[in-house]
């Protein structure tokens, strides 16, 4: 088994990473086994980042156990050193006939850092990630693995079924024909849970970027396609994106607004104007909601109206249902 040199062994199946950020080293390629194109053997490693959600994690692990195609190993990376989380993993490890490793970070590195650490420690030539609040349908691994072999690609993304409280479930999937030049013209439905990727391709772009706290999956896909990664799509919704009351990346906090601004700083000029405006107004709206200072609220309201544009601002002001057509 490969180990990150910065990982300290604490005991059976338990490691700790002292790194505040973790980027996959390109030397990872040298450790890969059975990764030559055309090799029909697929050794799949599953990586699950988690943060103080033991009950949701239990459901996620059970969805791994129900896979028609079982992985070669499972790595659970705990970003909070939570005892209940470790107990859930230990219980699961005893029941499942798949080697299961528990990893805890000494410092919270976020989902991206946890995914990267799990990928670096894993031994598979293919990687599948599952967020602790998502679920896989039983044929997720078998369907994505079969598509990867059939299409001879390095990345396969499945459809996604999204649950939102008070709303009907919606199915989403990524377009089939994106390129590095066109990827920002689409609303990607790649998440941290609905793809299978060749480990060497994951390493080629140094994994997820821990600096991208929002849209890190979108950023990851952009870098993959611009690095020449070939992909295929399974349109069936094989992943369930669950709505729950706990905190998540999508929770409207100042941290999310900062993350949106960072994404815009990196890719904003390449986005369609409508998408750029939507993200900008979303960030401003979150900041306005979070502020308790009247002057700051007024300042953000003006900025928000300006970002929407004069037609939308006047429409909102006078309560019209359709935007005004201003010449």
Tab-separated table of C-alpha atoms in Angstrom:
chain	number	residue	atom	x	y	z
A	1	UNK	CA	0.000	0.000	0.000
A	2	UNK	CA	1.242	3.471	-0.874
A	3	UNK	CA	1.468	6.062	1.853
A	4	UNK	CA	1.921	9.784	1.710
A	5	UNK	CA	5.250	10.660	3.253
A	6	UNK	CA	3.548	13.284	5.412
A	7	UNK	CA	1.124	10.737	6.858
A	8	UNK	CA	1.779	9.430	10.335
A	9	UNK	CA	0.559	5.929	11.178
A	10	UNK	CA	-1.462	5.918	14.369
A	11	UNK	CA	-2.652	2.326	14.411
A	12	UNK	CA	-4.451	-0.236	12.308
A	13	UNK	CA	-6.245	1.440	9.395
A	14	UNK	CA	-5.752	4.898	10.906
A	15	UNK	CA	-3.575	7.732	9.613
A	16	UNK	CA	-3.243	11.425	10.296
A	17	UNK	CA	-2.123	14.124	7.893
A	18	UNK	CA	-0.496	17.225	9.431
A	19	UNK	CA	-0.802	19.183	6.186
A	20	UNK	CA	-3.151	22.178	6.137
A	21	UNK	CA	-3.441	21.769	2.367
A	22	UNK	CA	-2.822	18.692	0.283
A	23	UNK	CA	-2.182	18.623	-3.449
A	24	UNK	CA	-1.641	15.340	-5.243
A	25	UNK	CA	2.015	15.003	-6.173
A	26	UNK	CA	2.663	14.218	-9.836
A	27	UNK	CA	5.036	11.490	-8.671
A	28	UNK	CA	1.861	9.608	-7.812
A	29	UNK	CA	1.926	8.391	-11.440
A	30	UNK	CA	5.040	6.365	-10.740
A	31	UNK	CA	3.166	4.333	-8.130
A	32	UNK	CA	0.181	3.405	-10.251
A	33	UNK	CA	-0.363	-0.234	-11.110
A	34	UNK	CA	-2.352	-1.775	-13.987
A	35	UNK	CA	-3.064	1.639	-15.482
A	36	UNK	CA	-2.020	0.982	-19.098
A	37	UNK	CA	-4.731	1.824	-21.609
A	38	UNK	CA	-6.674	-1.246	-22.625
A	39	UNK	CA	-6.075	-3.185	-19.395
A	40	UNK	CA	-9.450	-4.715	-18.584
A	41	UNK	CA	-8.633	-5.136	-14.912
A	42	UNK	CA	-10.095	-2.213	-13.012
A	43	UNK	CA	-8.972	-1.827	-9.438
A	44	UNK	CA	-11.328	0.831	-8.062
A	45	UNK	CA	-10.603	2.764	-4.882
A	46	UNK	CA	-13.485	4.613	-3.220
A	47	UNK	CA	-12.695	7.815	-1.287
A	48	UNK	CA	-15.264	9.369	1.060
A	49	UNK	CA	-14.493	12.742	2.690
A	50	UNK	CA	-16.533	13.371	5.818
A	51	UNK	CA	-17.035	16.062	8.451
A	52	UNK	CA	-19.153	15.443	11.548
A	53	UNK	CA	-22.008	13.643	9.769
A	54	UNK	CA	-21.819	10.061	11.087
A	55	UNK	CA	-25.464	9.221	10.373
A	56	UNK	CA	-25.294	10.432	6.787
A	57	UNK	CA	-21.926	8.703	6.412
A	58	UNK	CA	-23.490	5.430	7.509
A	59	UNK	CA	-26.040	5.659	4.679
A	60	UNK	CA	-23.295	6.535	2.188
A	61	UNK	CA	-21.218	3.528	3.241
A	62	UNK	CA	-24.243	1.272	2.951
A	63	UNK	CA	-24.730	2.476	-0.622
A	64	UNK	CA	-21.128	1.402	-1.315
A	65	UNK	CA	-21.813	-2.008	0.236
A	66	UNK	CA	-24.814	-2.476	-2.087
A	67	UNK	CA	-22.780	-1.987	-5.277
A	68	UNK	CA	-23.090	-4.740	-7.869
A	69	UNK	CA	-19.406	-4.184	-8.595
A	70	UNK	CA	-17.579	-3.866	-5.281
A	71	UNK	CA	-14.484	-1.661	-5.083
A	72	UNK	CA	-11.049	-2.969	-4.165
A	73	UNK	CA	-10.850	-0.698	-1.129
A	74	UNK	CA	-12.592	2.153	0.674
A	75	UNK	CA	-10.894	5.158	2.275
A	76	UNK	CA	-12.857	7.414	4.645
A	77	UNK	CA	-11.069	10.699	5.335
A	78	UNK	CA	-12.325	12.436	8.477
A	79	UNK	CA	-11.812	16.198	8.516
A	80	UNK	CA	-12.965	16.608	12.109
A	81	UNK	CA	-11.391	13.783	14.161
A	82	UNK	CA	-14.865	12.735	15.251
A	83	UNK	CA	-15.044	9.614	17.432
A	84	UNK	CA	-18.552	8.708	16.242
A	85	UNK	CA	-17.341	8.846	12.642
A	86	UNK	CA	-14.526	6.419	13.395
A	87	UNK	CA	-16.974	4.076	15.130
A	88	UNK	CA	-19.234	4.087	12.053
A	89	UNK	CA	-16.275	3.257	9.805
A	90	UNK	CA	-15.063	0.475	12.111
A	91	UNK	CA	-18.536	-1.073	12.204
A	92	UNK	CA	-18.779	-0.898	8.429
A	93	UNK	CA	-15.294	-2.402	7.987
A	94	UNK	CA	-16.315	-5.442	10.004
A	95	UNK	CA	-19.410	-6.053	7.867
A	96	UNK	CA	-18.053	-5.406	4.381
A	97	UNK	CA	-15.722	-7.791	2.590
A	98	UNK	CA	-13.679	-4.869	1.267
A	99	UNK	CA	-10.582	-3.393	2.949
A	100	UNK	CA	-11.720	-0.177	4.617
A	101	UNK	CA	-9.298	2.448	5.892
A	102	UNK	CA	-10.001	5.332	8.255
A	103	UNK	CA	-7.966	8.536	7.891
A	104	UNK	CA	-8.188	11.585	10.096
A	105	UNK	CA	-6.722	15.006	9.435
A	106	UNK	CA	-4.914	16.728	12.280
A	107	UNK	CA	-6.054	20.011	10.753
A	108	UNK	CA	-9.281	20.605	8.843
A	109	UNK	CA	-8.287	20.733	5.155
A	110	UNK	CA	-11.771	20.741	3.644
A	111	UNK	CA	-13.367	18.339	1.192
A	112	UNK	CA	-10.771	18.955	-1.536
A	113	UNK	CA	-7.814	18.257	0.719
A	114	UNK	CA	-9.520	15.165	2.115
A	115	UNK	CA	-10.268	13.808	-1.370
A	116	UNK	CA	-6.683	14.394	-2.460
A	117	UNK	CA	-5.261	12.680	0.614
A	118	UNK	CA	-7.497	9.653	0.112
A	119	UNK	CA	-6.506	9.471	-3.562
A	120	UNK	CA	-2.814	9.645	-2.730
A	121	UNK	CA	-3.042	6.904	-0.117
A	122	UNK	CA	-5.160	4.623	-2.289
A	123	UNK	CA	-3.781	1.811	-4.439
A	124	UNK	CA	-6.422	1.650	-7.182
A	125	UNK	CA	-5.886	2.504	-10.819
A	126	UNK	CA	-9.395	4.029	-10.873
A	127	UNK	CA	-10.879	6.403	-8.295
A	128	UNK	CA	-14.499	7.027	-7.310
A	129	UNK	CA	-15.406	9.715	-4.787
A	130	UNK	CA	-18.562	9.860	-2.682
A	131	UNK	CA	-19.500	12.799	-0.451
A	132	UNK	CA	-20.798	11.669	2.923
A	133	UNK	CA	-24.255	13.170	2.305
A	134	UNK	CA	-24.775	11.537	-1.109
A	135	UNK	CA	-25.822	8.023	-2.111
A	136	UNK	CA	-24.930	5.717	-5.003
A	137	UNK	CA	-27.488	3.563	-6.767
A	138	UNK	CA	-26.403	-0.124	-6.725
A	139	UNK	CA	-25.203	-0.032	-10.339
A	140	UNK	CA	-23.155	3.174	-10.137
A	141	UNK	CA	-19.726	1.508	-10.167
A	142	UNK	CA	-20.683	-1.252	-12.591
A	143	UNK	CA	-22.246	1.154	-15.104
A	144	UNK	CA	-19.486	3.760	-15.002
A	145	UNK	CA	-16.760	1.098	-15.150
A	146	UNK	CA	-18.404	-0.598	-18.125
A	147	UNK	CA	-18.721	2.736	-19.949
A	148	UNK	CA	-15.067	3.567	-19.266
A	149	UNK	CA	-13.969	0.269	-20.834
A	150	UNK	CA	-16.433	0.380	-23.710
A	151	UNK	CA	-15.594	3.969	-24.716
A	152	UNK	CA	-11.893	3.749	-23.787
A	153	UNK	CA	-11.997	7.010	-21.807
A	154	UNK	CA	-10.349	8.253	-18.624
A	155	UNK	CA	-13.400	9.817	-16.998
A	156	UNK	CA	-17.053	8.775	-16.771
A	157	UNK	CA	-19.775	10.943	-15.227
A	158	UNK	CA	-23.228	9.676	-14.369
A	159	UNK	CA	-26.516	11.509	-14.095
A	160	UNK	CA	-27.559	12.956	-10.767
A	161	UNK	CA	-30.912	12.967	-9.000
A	162	UNK	CA	-31.221	16.060	-6.832
A	163	UNK	CA	-33.473	16.299	-3.804
A	164	UNK	CA	-34.566	19.698	-2.491
A	165	UNK	CA	-37.049	20.220	0.302
A	166	UNK	CA	-40.457	21.202	-1.010
A	167	UNK	CA	-39.433	20.628	-4.625
A	168	UNK	CA	-39.872	17.600	-6.908
A	169	UNK	CA	-36.720	15.587	-7.520
A	170	UNK	CA	-34.832	16.685	-10.614
A	171	UNK	CA	-32.454	14.661	-12.788
A	172	UNK	CA	-29.356	16.334	-14.181
A	173	UNK	CA	-26.478	15.161	-16.338
A	174	UNK	CA	-23.414	16.620	-18.009
A	175	UNK	CA	-23.449	17.280	-21.789
A	176	UNK	CA	-21.596	14.736	-23.929
A	177	UNK	CA	-19.635	17.057	-26.193
A	178	UNK	CA	-17.792	19.539	-23.987
A	179	UNK	CA	-14.177	20.457	-24.702
A	180	UNK	CA	-11.613	22.509	-22.854
A	181	UNK	CA	-12.660	25.487	-24.965
A	182	UNK	CA	-16.416	25.110	-24.439
A	183	UNK	CA	-16.690	23.699	-20.908
A	184	UNK	CA	-17.510	27.097	-19.385
A	185	UNK	CA	-20.414	27.577	-21.770
A	186	UNK	CA	-22.353	24.773	-20.040
A	187	UNK	CA	-23.776	24.208	-16.609
A	188	UNK	CA	-21.875	21.120	-15.616
A	189	UNK	CA	-23.555	18.546	-13.387
A	190	UNK	CA	-20.319	16.990	-12.205
A	191	UNK	CA	-20.175	16.770	-8.416
A	192	UNK	CA	-17.833	15.191	-5.918
A	193	UNK	CA	-19.870	11.969	-6.102
A	194	UNK	CA	-20.896	11.130	-9.660
A	195	UNK	CA	-17.727	10.272	-11.558
A	196	UNK	CA	-15.156	7.516	-12.010
A	197	UNK	CA	-11.680	8.598	-13.086
A	198	UNK	CA	-8.414	6.956	-14.018
A	199	UNK	CA	-5.965	7.679	-11.191
A	200	UNK	CA	-3.241	8.872	-13.512
A	201	UNK	CA	-5.567	11.530	-14.963
A	202	UNK	CA	-6.518	12.655	-11.464
A	203	UNK	CA	-2.832	13.060	-10.670
A	204	UNK	CA	-2.079	14.807	-13.958
A	205	UNK	CA	-4.068	17.874	-12.818
A	206	UNK	CA	-2.959	17.499	-9.174
A	207	UNK	CA	-6.436	16.577	-8.010
A	208	UNK	CA	-8.892	19.023	-6.495
A	209	UNK	CA	-7.742	22.544	-5.690
A	210	UNK	CA	-8.167	23.170	-1.918
A	211	UNK	CA	-8.185	26.915	-2.590
A	212	UNK	CA	-11.491	26.571	-4.473
A	213	UNK	CA	-14.000	26.321	-1.643
A	214	UNK	CA	-16.972	26.670	-4.017
A	215	UNK	CA	-17.433	25.033	-7.432
A	216	UNK	CA	-14.319	22.939	-6.799
A	217	UNK	CA	-15.866	20.116	-8.841
A	218	UNK	CA	-16.486	22.499	-11.766
A	219	UNK	CA	-12.922	23.807	-11.514
A	220	UNK	CA	-11.647	20.206	-11.446
A	221	UNK	CA	-13.586	19.319	-14.605
A	222	UNK	CA	-12.354	22.441	-16.404
A	223	UNK	CA	-8.739	21.559	-15.668
A	224	UNK	CA	-9.283	17.937	-16.682
A	225	UNK	CA	-10.735	18.811	-20.079
A	226	UNK	CA	-8.061	21.409	-20.728
A	227	UNK	CA	-5.481	18.769	-19.906
A	228	UNK	CA	-6.841	16.515	-22.650
A	229	UNK	CA	-8.907	14.118	-20.549
A	230	UNK	CA	-11.435	12.156	-22.622
A	231	UNK	CA	-14.799	11.500	-20.990
A	232	UNK	CA	-18.132	9.753	-21.430
A	233	UNK	CA	-21.524	10.232	-19.782
A	234	UNK	CA	-23.985	7.727	-18.331
A	235	UNK	CA	-27.248	9.647	-18.470
A	236	UNK	CA	-29.068	7.535	-15.890
A	237	UNK	CA	-29.278	9.301	-12.485
A	238	UNK	CA	-27.103	6.864	-10.534
A	239	UNK	CA	-26.307	9.281	-7.688
A	240	UNK	CA	-28.709	10.799	-5.181
A	241	UNK	CA	-27.834	14.328	-4.047
A	242	UNK	CA	-29.643	14.509	-0.700
A	243	UNK	CA	-31.201	17.548	0.885
A	244	UNK	CA	-30.603	17.764	4.632
A	245	UNK	CA	-30.661	20.279	7.456
A	246	UNK	CA	-26.923	20.221	8.156
A	247	UNK	CA	-24.281	22.618	6.896
A	248	UNK	CA	-22.951	22.107	3.386
A	249	UNK	CA	-20.902	23.966	0.788
A	250	UNK	CA	-24.095	25.355	-0.765
A	251	UNK	CA	-25.214	26.945	2.524
A	252	UNK	CA	-25.461	30.739	1.913
A	253	UNK	CA	-22.637	31.999	4.135
A	254	UNK	CA	-19.932	34.635	3.720
A	255	UNK	CA	-17.549	31.766	3.021
A	256	UNK	CA	-19.670	30.733	0.048
A	257	UNK	CA	-19.745	34.296	-1.247
A	258	UNK	CA	-15.945	34.431	-0.983
A	259	UNK	CA	-15.741	31.153	-2.889
A	260	UNK	CA	-17.983	32.402	-5.682
A	261	UNK	CA	-15.859	35.534	-6.008
A	262	UNK	CA	-12.713	33.408	-6.204
A	263	UNK	CA	-14.234	31.278	-8.962
A	264	UNK	CA	-15.239	34.435	-10.843
A	265	UNK	CA	-11.724	35.771	-10.417
A	266	UNK	CA	-10.332	32.676	-12.102
A	267	UNK	CA	-12.931	32.047	-14.827
A	268	UNK	CA	-15.297	35.039	-14.886
A	269	UNK	CA	-14.053	36.492	-18.162
A	270	UNK	CA	-14.692	33.195	-19.946
A	271	UNK	CA	-18.243	32.695	-18.667
A	272	UNK	CA	-21.308	33.724	-20.660
A	273	UNK	CA	-22.450	37.150	-19.472
A	274	UNK	CA	-25.738	35.791	-18.085
A	275	UNK	CA	-23.946	33.162	-16.009
A	276	UNK	CA	-21.348	35.666	-14.807
A	277	UNK	CA	-24.101	38.061	-13.753
A	278	UNK	CA	-25.998	35.290	-11.961
A	279	UNK	CA	-22.953	34.282	-9.912
A	280	UNK	CA	-22.057	37.869	-9.128
A	281	UNK	CA	-25.571	38.718	-7.935
A	282	UNK	CA	-25.719	35.495	-5.909
A	283	UNK	CA	-22.530	36.435	-4.044
A	284	UNK	CA	-23.765	39.980	-3.419
A	285	UNK	CA	-27.141	38.695	-2.238
A	286	UNK	CA	-25.467	36.362	0.244
A	287	UNK	CA	-23.265	39.156	1.580
A	288	UNK	CA	-26.284	41.443	1.990
A	289	UNK	CA	-28.167	38.726	3.859
A	290	UNK	CA	-25.227	38.098	6.182
A	291	UNK	CA	-24.475	41.709	7.129
A	292	UNK	CA	-25.858	43.316	10.264
A	293	UNK	CA	-24.655	46.845	9.428
A	294	UNK	CA	-27.311	49.152	7.891
A	295	UNK	CA	-24.781	51.136	5.837
A	296	UNK	CA	-23.213	47.947	4.471
A	297	UNK	CA	-26.688	46.587	3.666
A	298	UNK	CA	-27.478	49.727	1.675
A	299	UNK	CA	-24.114	49.592	-0.090
A	300	UNK	CA	-24.663	45.965	-1.081
A	301	UNK	CA	-28.216	46.703	-2.232
A	302	UNK	CA	-26.907	49.347	-4.615
A	303	UNK	CA	-24.171	46.981	-5.854
A	304	UNK	CA	-26.741	44.229	-6.305
A	305	UNK	CA	-29.076	46.467	-8.315
A	306	UNK	CA	-26.158	47.590	-10.472
A	307	UNK	CA	-25.056	43.976	-11.030
A	308	UNK	CA	-28.568	42.977	-12.103
A	309	UNK	CA	-28.569	45.774	-14.660
A	310	UNK	CA	-30.963	48.741	-14.959
A	311	UNK	CA	-33.817	46.779	-16.563
A	312	UNK	CA	-33.840	44.075	-13.880
A	313	UNK	CA	-33.364	46.645	-11.110
A	314	UNK	CA	-36.322	48.741	-12.243
A	315	UNK	CA	-38.426	45.623	-12.771
A	316	UNK	CA	-37.762	44.553	-9.218
A	317	UNK	CA	-38.416	48.046	-7.934
A	318	UNK	CA	-41.880	48.400	-9.489
A	319	UNK	CA	-42.844	44.748	-9.074
A	320	UNK	CA	-43.272	43.893	-12.733
A	321	UNK	CA	-43.284	40.227	-13.728
A	322	UNK	CA	-41.429	40.763	-16.991
A	323	UNK	CA	-38.154	42.671	-17.420
A	324	UNK	CA	-38.325	46.086	-19.001
A	325	UNK	CA	-36.977	46.476	-22.512
A	326	UNK	CA	-34.579	49.387	-22.271
A	327	UNK	CA	-32.840	50.679	-25.362
